[in-house]
PDB file of C-alpha atoms in Angstrom:
ATOM      1  CA  MET A 438     -77.049  92.170  62.142  1.00  0.00           C
ATOM      2  CA  ASN A 439     -78.274  89.074  63.363  1.00  0.00           C
ATOM      3  CA  ALA A 440     -77.222  85.314  62.562  1.00  0.00           C
ATOM      4  CA  ASP A 441     -79.666  84.891  59.725  1.00  0.00           C
ATOM      5  CA  ASP A 442     -78.669  88.226  58.289  1.00  0.00           C
ATOM      6  CA  SER A 443     -75.026  87.435  58.088  1.00  0.00           C
ATOM      7  CA  GLU A 444     -75.848  83.910  56.804  1.00  0.00           C
ATOM      8  CA  ASP A 445     -78.072  85.551  53.945  1.00  0.00           C
ATOM      9  CA  ALA A 446     -75.304  88.083  53.108  1.00  0.00           C
ATOM     10  CA  GLU A 447     -72.386  85.355  52.885  1.00  0.00           C
ATOM     11  CA  THR A 448     -74.654  82.925  50.392  1.00  0.00           C
ATOM     12  CA  ALA A 449     -76.030  85.829  48.275  1.00  0.00           C
ATOM     13  CA  GLN A 450     -72.681  86.712  46.484  1.00  0.00           C
ATOM     14  CA  PRO A 451     -72.087  83.197  45.233  1.00  0.00           C
ATOM     15  CA  ALA A 452     -75.743  82.892  44.211  1.00  0.00           C
ATOM     16  CA  SER A 453     -75.794  86.090  42.200  1.00  0.00           C
ATOM     17  CA  GLN A 454     -72.268  85.244  40.815  1.00  0.00           C
ATOM     18  CA  THR A 455     -73.650  81.995  39.724  1.00  0.00           C
ATOM     19  CA  VAL A 456     -76.725  83.601  37.968  1.00  0.00           C
ATOM     20  CA  SER A 457     -74.562  86.259  36.520  1.00  0.00           C
ATOM     21  CA  ARG A 458     -72.060  83.510  34.924  1.00  0.00           C
ATOM     22  CA  ALA A 459     -75.414  81.793  33.532  1.00  0.00           C
ATOM     23  CA  MET A 460     -76.633  84.769  31.923  1.00  0.00           C
ATOM     24  CA  GLN A 461     -73.098  85.447  30.340  1.00  0.00           C
ATOM     25  CA  ILE A 462     -73.140  81.850  28.992  1.00  0.00           C
ATOM     26  CA  LEU A 463     -76.457  82.146  27.499  1.00  0.00           C
ATOM     27  CA  ARG A 464     -75.904  85.459  25.693  1.00  0.00           C
ATOM     28  CA  LEU A 465     -72.771  83.768  24.149  1.00  0.00           C
ATOM     29  CA  VAL A 466     -75.042  80.398  23.090  1.00  0.00           C
ATOM     30  CA  ALA A 467     -77.354  83.148  21.580  1.00  0.00           C
ATOM     31  CA  CYS A 468     -74.653  84.326  19.366  1.00  0.00           C
ATOM     32  CA  GLY A 469     -74.292  80.821  17.729  1.00  0.00           C
ATOM     33  CA  GLN A 470     -78.121  80.902  16.671  1.00  0.00           C
ATOM     34  CA  GLU A 471     -78.970  77.718  14.691  1.00  0.00           C
ATOM     35  CA  HIS A 472     -74.985  77.044  14.260  1.00  0.00           C
ATOM     36  CA  GLY A 473     -74.443  76.706  17.915  1.00  0.00           C
ATOM     37  CA  VAL A 474     -71.461  77.332  20.094  1.00  0.00           C
ATOM     38  CA  ARG A 475     -68.582  75.043  21.187  1.00  0.00           C
ATOM     39  CA  LEU A 476     -67.519  74.716  24.833  1.00  0.00           C
ATOM     40  CA  THR A 477     -64.081  75.875  23.916  1.00  0.00           C
ATOM     41  CA  ASP A 478     -65.702  79.180  22.591  1.00  0.00           C
ATOM     42  CA  ILE A 479     -67.565  79.643  25.730  1.00  0.00           C
ATOM     43  CA  VAL A 480     -64.668  79.022  28.041  1.00  0.00           C
ATOM     44  CA  ASN A 481     -62.203  81.429  25.885  1.00  0.00           C
ATOM     45  CA  ILE A 482     -64.775  84.466  25.329  1.00  0.00           C
ATOM     46  CA  SER A 483     -66.196  84.316  28.817  1.00  0.00           C
ATOM     47  CA  GLY A 484     -62.994  83.791  30.697  1.00  0.00           C
ATOM     48  CA  LEU A 485     -64.526  81.041  32.895  1.00  0.00           C
ATOM     49  CA  ASN A 486     -62.614  77.930  33.505  1.00  0.00           C
ATOM     50  CA  ARG A 487     -63.729  74.789  31.669  1.00  0.00           C
ATOM     51  CA  PRO A 488     -65.505  73.046  34.875  1.00  0.00           C
ATOM     52  CA  THR A 489     -67.244  76.019  35.793  1.00  0.00           C
ATOM     53  CA  ALA A 490     -68.732  76.318  32.196  1.00  0.00           C
ATOM     54  CA  ARG A 491     -69.443  72.770  31.931  1.00  0.00           C
ATOM     55  CA  ARG A 492     -71.145  72.739  35.318  1.00  0.00           C
ATOM     56  CA  ILE A 493     -73.546  75.890  34.700  1.00  0.00           C
ATOM     57  CA  LEU A 494     -74.273  74.359  31.144  1.00  0.00           C
ATOM     58  CA  LYS A 495     -75.231  70.987  32.654  1.00  0.00           C
ATOM     59  CA  THR A 496     -78.063  72.823  34.649  1.00  0.00           C
ATOM     60  CA  LEU A 497     -79.022  74.941  31.861  1.00  0.00           C
ATOM     61  CA  LEU A 498     -79.586  71.819  29.960  1.00  0.00           C
ATOM     62  CA  VAL A 499     -81.784  70.400  32.669  1.00  0.00           C
ATOM     63  CA  GLU A 500     -83.975  73.414  32.751  1.00  0.00           C
ATOM     64  CA  GLN A 501     -84.117  73.442  28.694  1.00  0.00           C
ATOM     65  CA  ALA A 502     -82.449  76.751  28.528  1.00  0.00           C
ATOM     66  CA  VAL A 503     -80.008  75.405  26.256  1.00  0.00           C
ATOM     67  CA  GLU A 504     -79.826  72.433  23.987  1.00  0.00           C
ATOM     68  CA  GLN A 505     -76.764  70.442  22.798  1.00  0.00           C
ATOM     69  CA  ASP A 506     -76.634  69.045  19.406  1.00  0.00           C
ATOM     70  CA  PRO A 507     -75.788  65.367  19.631  1.00  0.00           C
ATOM     71  CA  LEU A 508     -73.754  65.419  16.510  1.00  0.00           C
ATOM     72  CA  THR A 509     -71.518  68.318  16.719  1.00  0.00           C
ATOM     73  CA  ARG A 510     -71.925  68.835  20.681  1.00  0.00           C
ATOM     74  CA  ARG A 511     -72.429  72.530  19.936  1.00  0.00           C
ATOM     75  CA  TYR A 512     -74.986  74.465  22.298  1.00  0.00           C
ATOM     76  CA  LEU A 513     -77.999  76.191  21.228  1.00  0.00           C
ATOM     77  CA  ILE A 514     -80.685  78.370  22.988  1.00  0.00           C
ATOM     78  CA  GLY A 515     -83.210  76.226  24.391  1.00  0.00           C
ATOM     79  CA  ASN A 516     -87.260  75.928  24.142  1.00  0.00           C
ATOM     80  CA  GLU A 517     -87.802  77.298  27.585  1.00  0.00           C
ATOM     81  CA  LEU A 518     -85.959  80.710  26.737  1.00  0.00           C
ATOM     82  CA  THR A 519     -88.427  81.167  23.321  1.00  0.00           C
ATOM     83  CA  LEU A 520     -91.295  80.360  25.459  1.00  0.00           C
ATOM     84  CA  LEU A 521     -90.275  82.470  28.378  1.00  0.00           C
ATOM     85  CA  GLY A 522     -90.029  85.482  25.653  1.00  0.00           C
ATOM     86  CA  LEU A 523     -93.622  85.095  24.450  1.00  0.00           C
ATOM     87  CA  ALA A 524     -94.633  86.657  27.774  1.00  0.00           C
ATOM     88  CA  ARG A 525     -93.392  89.999  26.915  1.00  0.00           C
ATOM     89  CA  ARG A 526     -93.941  90.394  23.029  1.00  0.00           C
ATOM     90  CA  LYS A 527     -95.182  93.958  23.653  1.00  0.00           C
ATOM     91  CA  ARG A 528     -92.037  94.807  25.517  1.00  0.00           C
ATOM     92  CA  PHE A 529     -90.255  96.596  22.454  1.00  0.00           C
ATOM     93  CA  PRO A 530     -92.537  99.318  20.918  1.00  0.00           C
ATOM     94  CA  LEU A 531     -90.089  99.707  18.023  1.00  0.00           C
ATOM     95  CA  LEU A 532     -90.860  95.882  16.796  1.00  0.00           C
ATOM     96  CA  SER A 533     -94.674  96.973  16.200  1.00  0.00           C
ATOM     97  CA  ALA A 534     -93.624  99.940  14.071  1.00  0.00           C
ATOM     98  CA  ALA A 535     -91.252  97.979  12.416  1.00  0.00           C
ATOM     99  CA  PRO A 536     -93.002  96.233   9.660  1.00  0.00           C
ATOM    100  CA  THR A 537     -94.380  99.680   8.186  1.00  0.00           C
ATOM    101  CA  CYS A 538     -90.843 101.351   8.367  1.00  0.00           C
ATOM    102  CA  LEU A 539     -88.906  98.202   7.047  1.00  0.00           C
ATOM    103  CA  GLY A 540     -91.536  97.774   4.396  1.00  0.00           C
ATOM    104  CA  HIS A 541     -91.376 101.308   3.212  1.00  0.00           C
ATOM    105  CA  LEU A 542     -87.598 101.279   2.840  1.00  0.00           C
ATOM    106  CA  ALA A 543     -87.582  97.841   1.138  1.00  0.00           C
ATOM    107  CA  GLN A 544     -90.291  99.371  -1.394  1.00  0.00           C
ATOM    108  CA  SER A 545     -88.680 102.684  -1.821  1.00  0.00           C
ATOM    109  CA  ILE A 546     -85.103 101.429  -2.228  1.00  0.00           C
ATOM    110  CA  GLY A 547     -85.770  97.842  -3.215  1.00  0.00           C
ATOM    111  CA  ASP A 548     -82.994  96.182  -1.133  1.00  0.00           C
ATOM    112  CA  THR A 549     -82.913  94.260   2.254  1.00  0.00           C
ATOM    113  CA  ALA A 550     -83.596  96.526   5.206  1.00  0.00           C
ATOM    114  CA  PHE A 551     -83.041  95.516   8.862  1.00  0.00           C
ATOM    115  CA  LEU A 552     -83.689  96.828  12.422  1.00  0.00           C
ATOM    116  CA  SER A 553     -81.281  96.019  14.943  1.00  0.00           C
ATOM    117  CA  ILE A 554     -81.575  97.276  18.812  1.00  0.00           C
ATOM    118  CA  ARG A 555     -78.745  97.734  21.322  1.00  0.00           C
ATOM    119  CA  HIS A 556     -78.994  95.375  24.157  1.00  0.00           C
ATOM    120  CA  ARG A 557     -76.240  95.809  26.733  1.00  0.00           C
ATOM    121  CA  LEU A 558     -72.930  95.487  24.709  1.00  0.00           C
ATOM    122  CA  ASP A 559     -74.631  93.869  21.537  1.00  0.00           C
ATOM    123  CA  SER A 560     -76.518  94.727  18.802  1.00  0.00           C
ATOM    124  CA  ILE A 561     -79.454  92.064  17.953  1.00  0.00           C
ATOM    125  CA  CYS A 562     -81.747  92.222  14.553  1.00  0.00           C
ATOM    126  CA  ILE A 563     -85.137  92.068  15.500  1.00  0.00           C
ATOM    127  CA  ALA A 564     -86.634  92.569  12.070  1.00  0.00           C
ATOM    128  CA  ARG A 565     -85.890  92.190   8.356  1.00  0.00           C
ATOM    129  CA  GLN A 566     -87.360  93.120   5.231  1.00  0.00           C
ATOM    130  CA  THR A 567     -86.503  92.035   1.624  1.00  0.00           C
ATOM    131  CA  GLY A 568     -87.087  94.464  -1.313  1.00  0.00           C
ATOM    132  CA  HIS A 569     -87.897  93.934  -4.868  1.00  0.00           C
ATOM    133  CA  HIS A 570     -84.549  93.994  -6.499  1.00  0.00           C
ATOM    134  CA  PRO A 571     -83.949  90.663  -7.961  1.00  0.00           C
ATOM    135  CA  ILE A 572     -80.593  90.132  -6.056  1.00  0.00           C
ATOM    136  CA  GLN A 573     -81.088  90.385  -2.228  1.00  0.00           C
ATOM    137  CA  VAL A 574     -78.258  90.650   0.229  1.00  0.00           C
ATOM    138  CA  LEU A 575     -79.424  88.679   3.473  1.00  0.00           C
ATOM    139  CA  SER A 576     -76.164  89.245   5.527  1.00  0.00           C
ATOM    140  CA  ILE A 577     -77.702  88.557   8.858  1.00  0.00           C
ATOM    141  CA  ASP A 578     -80.763  86.506  10.133  1.00  0.00           C
ATOM    142  CA  VAL A 579     -83.441  87.810  12.773  1.00  0.00           C
ATOM    143  CA  GLY A 580     -82.020  87.085  16.222  1.00  0.00           C
ATOM    144  CA  ALA A 581     -78.461  87.680  15.165  1.00  0.00           C
ATOM    145  CA  ARG A 582     -76.635  89.039  18.097  1.00  0.00           C
ATOM    146  CA  ARG A 583     -73.266  90.445  17.430  1.00  0.00           C
ATOM    147  CA  PRO A 584     -70.826  92.784  19.524  1.00  0.00           C
ATOM    148  CA  LEU A 585     -71.436  96.605  19.098  1.00  0.00           C
ATOM    149  CA  GLY A 586     -69.212  97.744  16.291  1.00  0.00           C
ATOM    150  CA  ALA A 587     -68.818  94.304  14.794  1.00  0.00           C
ATOM    151  CA  GLY A 588     -71.488  95.723  11.816  1.00  0.00           C
ATOM    152  CA  VAL A 589     -72.599  98.855  10.488  1.00  0.00           C
ATOM    153  CA  SER A 590     -75.716  98.727  12.962  1.00  0.00           C
ATOM    154  CA  GLY A 591     -73.361  98.642  15.704  1.00  0.00           C
ATOM    155  CA  VAL A 592     -71.109 101.334  14.531  1.00  0.00           C
ATOM    156  CA  ALA A 593     -74.347 103.478  13.980  1.00  0.00           C
ATOM    157  CA  ILE A 594     -75.246 103.051  17.849  1.00  0.00           C
ATOM    158  CA  LEU A 595     -71.778 103.727  19.079  1.00  0.00           C
ATOM    159  CA  SER A 596     -71.647 106.904  17.079  1.00  0.00           C
ATOM    160  CA  CYS A 597     -74.329 108.452  19.147  1.00  0.00           C
ATOM    161  CA  LEU A 598     -72.487 107.614  22.588  1.00  0.00           C
ATOM    162  CA  SER A 599     -70.007 110.006  24.861  1.00  0.00           C
ATOM    163  CA  GLN A 600     -66.625 109.079  24.363  1.00  0.00           C
ATOM    164  CA  ASP A 601     -66.305 107.487  27.755  1.00  0.00           C
ATOM    165  CA  ASP A 602     -69.311 105.147  27.440  1.00  0.00           C
ATOM    166  CA  LEU A 603     -67.855 104.385  23.906  1.00  0.00           C
ATOM    167  CA  ARG A 604     -64.263 103.396  25.434  1.00  0.00           C
ATOM    168  CA  GLN A 605     -65.943 101.375  27.943  1.00  0.00           C
ATOM    169  CA  ILE A 606     -68.023  99.165  25.523  1.00  0.00           C
ATOM    170  CA  ILE A 607     -65.078  98.872  23.160  1.00  0.00           C
ATOM    171  CA  VAL A 608     -62.816  97.605  26.239  1.00  0.00           C
ATOM    172  CA  ALA A 609     -65.484  95.027  27.219  1.00  0.00           C
ATOM    173  CA  ASN A 610     -66.042  93.747  23.689  1.00  0.00           C
ATOM    174  CA  ALA A 611     -62.237  93.736  22.775  1.00  0.00           C
ATOM    175  CA  LYS A 612     -62.045  90.058  22.973  1.00  0.00           C
ATOM    176  CA  ARG A 613     -65.181  89.339  20.988  1.00  0.00           C
ATOM    177  CA  LEU A 614     -64.337  92.143  18.240  1.00  0.00           C
ATOM    178  CA  ALA A 615     -60.845  90.312  17.806  1.00  0.00           C
ATOM    179  CA  GLN A 616     -62.530  87.580  16.558  1.00  0.00           C
ATOM    180  CA  SER A 617     -63.810  89.739  13.637  1.00  0.00           C
ATOM    181  CA  SER A 618     -60.172  91.071  13.109  1.00  0.00           C
ATOM    182  CA  LEU A 619     -61.056  94.241  14.542  1.00  0.00           C
ATOM    183  CA  THR A 620     -58.857  96.275  16.765  1.00  0.00           C
ATOM    184  CA  PRO A 621     -60.025  99.047  19.168  1.00  0.00           C
ATOM    185  CA  GLU A 622     -58.272 101.889  17.274  1.00  0.00           C
ATOM    186  CA  GLN A 623     -59.945 100.593  13.829  1.00  0.00           C
ATOM    187  CA  LEU A 624     -63.172 100.860  15.760  1.00  0.00           C
ATOM    188  CA  MET A 625     -62.550 103.978  17.161  1.00  0.00           C
ATOM    189  CA  ASP A 626     -61.790 105.460  13.576  1.00  0.00           C
ATOM    190  CA  ARG A 627     -65.160 104.054  12.052  1.00  0.00           C
ATOM    191  CA  VAL A 628     -67.315 105.385  14.867  1.00  0.00           C
ATOM    192  CA  GLN A 629     -65.775 108.659  14.470  1.00  0.00           C
ATOM    193  CA  LEU A 630     -66.190 108.731  10.601  1.00  0.00           C
ATOM    194  CA  ALA A 631     -69.961 107.595  11.413  1.00  0.00           C
ATOM    195  CA  LYS A 632     -70.197 110.544  13.785  1.00  0.00           C
ATOM    196  CA  GLU A 633     -68.933 113.025  11.037  1.00  0.00           C
ATOM    197  CA  ARG A 634     -71.293 111.620   8.449  1.00  0.00           C
ATOM    198  CA  GLY A 635     -74.222 111.014  10.403  1.00  0.00           C
ATOM    199  CA  TYR A 636     -74.398 107.273   9.144  1.00  0.00           C
ATOM    200  CA  ALA A 637     -72.142 104.115   9.053  1.00  0.00           C
ATOM    201  CA  TYR A 638     -70.901 102.730   5.698  1.00  0.00           C
ATOM    202  CA  ALA A 639     -69.089  99.466   4.832  1.00  0.00           C
ATOM    203  CA  GLN A 640     -68.058  99.332   1.321  1.00  0.00           C
ATOM    204  CA  ASN A 641     -66.961  96.085   1.974  1.00  0.00           C
ATOM    205  CA  GLY A 642     -70.036  94.023   3.698  1.00  0.00           C
ATOM    206  CA  VAL A 643     -70.225  90.724   5.302  1.00  0.00           C
ATOM    207  CA  MET A 644     -70.631  89.062   1.971  1.00  0.00           C
ATOM    208  CA  SER A 645     -68.300  89.539  -0.983  1.00  0.00           C
ATOM    209  CA  GLY A 646     -69.250  92.071  -3.391  1.00  0.00           C
ATOM    210  CA  THR A 647     -71.729  93.808  -1.121  1.00  0.00           C
ATOM    211  CA  SER A 648     -72.088  97.047   0.919  1.00  0.00           C
ATOM    212  CA  ALA A 649     -73.904  98.087   3.923  1.00  0.00           C
ATOM    213  CA  VAL A 650     -75.146 101.448   5.287  1.00  0.00           C
ATOM    214  CA  ALA A 651     -76.856 101.955   8.891  1.00  0.00           C
ATOM    215  CA  VAL A 652     -78.344 105.157  10.523  1.00  0.00           C
ATOM    216  CA  PRO A 653     -79.137 105.445  14.382  1.00  0.00           C
ATOM    217  CA  VAL A 654     -82.499 105.421  15.718  1.00  0.00           C
ATOM    218  CA  VAL A 655     -82.493 108.269  18.490  1.00  0.00           C
ATOM    219  CA  ASN A 656     -85.016 108.533  21.058  1.00  0.00           C
ATOM    220  CA  ALA A 657     -85.987 112.104  22.581  1.00  0.00           C
ATOM    221  CA  ALA A 658     -83.187 112.140  25.175  1.00  0.00           C
ATOM    222  CA  GLY A 659     -81.146 111.918  22.159  1.00  0.00           C
ATOM    223  CA  GLN A 660     -79.729 108.120  23.021  1.00  0.00           C
ATOM    224  CA  ALA A 661     -79.194 105.607  20.437  1.00  0.00           C
ATOM    225  CA  GLN A 662     -81.785 102.971  20.824  1.00  0.00           C
ATOM    226  CA  ALA A 663     -81.618 100.871  17.512  1.00  0.00           C
ATOM    227  CA  ALA A 664     -80.181 101.278  13.770  1.00  0.00           C
ATOM    228  CA  LEU A 665     -81.752 100.727  10.671  1.00  0.00           C
ATOM    229  CA  THR A 666     -79.457  99.017   8.008  1.00  0.00           C
ATOM    230  CA  ILE A 667     -79.618  98.628   4.269  1.00  0.00           C
ATOM    231  CA  THR A 668     -77.501  95.668   2.515  1.00  0.00           C
ATOM    232  CA  ALA A 669     -77.060  95.303  -1.038  1.00  0.00           C
ATOM    233  CA  MET A 670     -74.918  94.779  -3.984  1.00  0.00           C
ATOM    234  CA  SER A 671     -72.088  97.298  -3.914  1.00  0.00           C
ATOM    235  CA  ASN A 672     -72.950  98.759  -7.148  1.00  0.00           C
ATOM    236  CA  ARG A 673     -76.500  99.566  -5.645  1.00  0.00           C
ATOM    237  CA  LEU A 674     -74.787 101.500  -2.568  1.00  0.00           C
ATOM    238  CA  ASP A 675     -72.200 103.519  -4.255  1.00  0.00           C
ATOM    239  CA  THR A 676     -71.708 107.338  -4.291  1.00  0.00           C
ATOM    240  CA  SER A 677     -74.087 108.114  -7.015  1.00  0.00           C
ATOM    241  CA  ARG A 678     -77.083 106.529  -4.870  1.00  0.00           C
ATOM    242  CA  LEU A 679     -75.795 106.498  -1.346  1.00  0.00           C
ATOM    243  CA  SER A 680     -77.210 109.961  -0.471  1.00  0.00           C
ATOM    244  CA  TYR A 681     -80.732 108.864  -1.618  1.00  0.00           C
ATOM    245  CA  VAL A 682     -80.381 105.762   0.399  1.00  0.00           C
ATOM    246  CA  VAL A 683     -79.511 107.657   3.623  1.00  0.00           C
ATOM    247  CA  GLU A 684     -82.089 110.321   3.277  1.00  0.00           C
ATOM    248  CA  GLN A 685     -84.863 107.621   2.906  1.00  0.00           C
ATOM    249  CA  MET A 686     -83.346 105.690   6.085  1.00  0.00           C
ATOM    250  CA  LYS A 687     -83.326 108.766   8.432  1.00  0.00           C
ATOM    251  CA  GLU A 688     -86.878 109.558   7.587  1.00  0.00           C
ATOM    252  CA  GLN A 689     -87.914 106.116   8.626  1.00  0.00           C
ATOM    253  CA  ALA A 690     -85.677 106.186  11.628  1.00  0.00           C
ATOM    254  CA  GLU A 691     -87.337 109.430  12.763  1.00  0.00           C
ATOM    255  CA  GLN A 692     -90.738 107.615  12.371  1.00  0.00           C
ATOM    256  CA  LEU A 693     -89.660 104.579  14.473  1.00  0.00           C
ATOM    257  CA  SER A 694     -88.077 107.031  16.988  1.00  0.00           C
ATOM    258  CA  ARG A 695     -91.469 109.005  17.403  1.00  0.00           C
ATOM    259  CA  HIS A 696     -93.441 105.800  17.661  1.00  0.00           C
ATOM    260  CA  ALA A 697     -90.974 104.430  20.540  1.00  0.00           C
ATOM    261  CA  ASP A 698     -91.314 107.565  22.470  1.00  0.00           C
ATOM    262  CA  ILE A 699     -95.268 107.861  22.159  1.00  0.00           C
ATOM    263  CA  ASN A 700     -95.717 104.196  23.327  1.00  0.00           C
ATOM    264  CA  ARG A 701     -93.280 104.620  26.143  1.00  0.00           C
ATOM    265  CA  ASN A 702     -95.122 107.516  27.569  1.00  0.00           C
TER     266      ASN A 702
END
């Protein structure tokens, strides 16, 4: 190894670490959506010290990767990232099939349907379609990012993983899941129940008086790449109607899976 190679090796690790930390912060900021995220929350969840987090945020502000609300001082995702994302609109084959499948569910069931994908340790809502019932439960917005397991979509996705992968994700997300008052043991129980049922069900949803159910969207290799979710008033997802709703959802999950596999090949 010559002197130049040695110098590159010495500088590569700090540089890559900075990029990794910046991406970690961006993912946390994205969780705040339009509400934003406080510096204190970023420090507590990321484990970074306050000066390091502040320094990285200052750079991201200059690059317009994040914005800061002048009144609340909260950080939000900036225009630069939104514009960069437009360069790969066809990156997700599931997204092109989402309107048809979600539209079918919303029409046949009458309640709001969601499509969420797995990205690393998170479940991200990428599409939503309201139904025709007078009361619609809009529990999350498109773009909502939650740690896997914090909602029924994440539980459905986790139910398709191996025990080793499941444990690794739960450990990695433990601090974020604790903010939802969810322990690793509780999540393991929910995932096991979803595995046995073939779907994840929450009788008590995000909003009072609502319920939610989700089924995984599995690719040809048997890997869960997404989840379909229905949220509704609790009386519309009781035992008398739940089996019909799940059957409809599984049919559309198969349609999504086939579409994604065809477009990937």
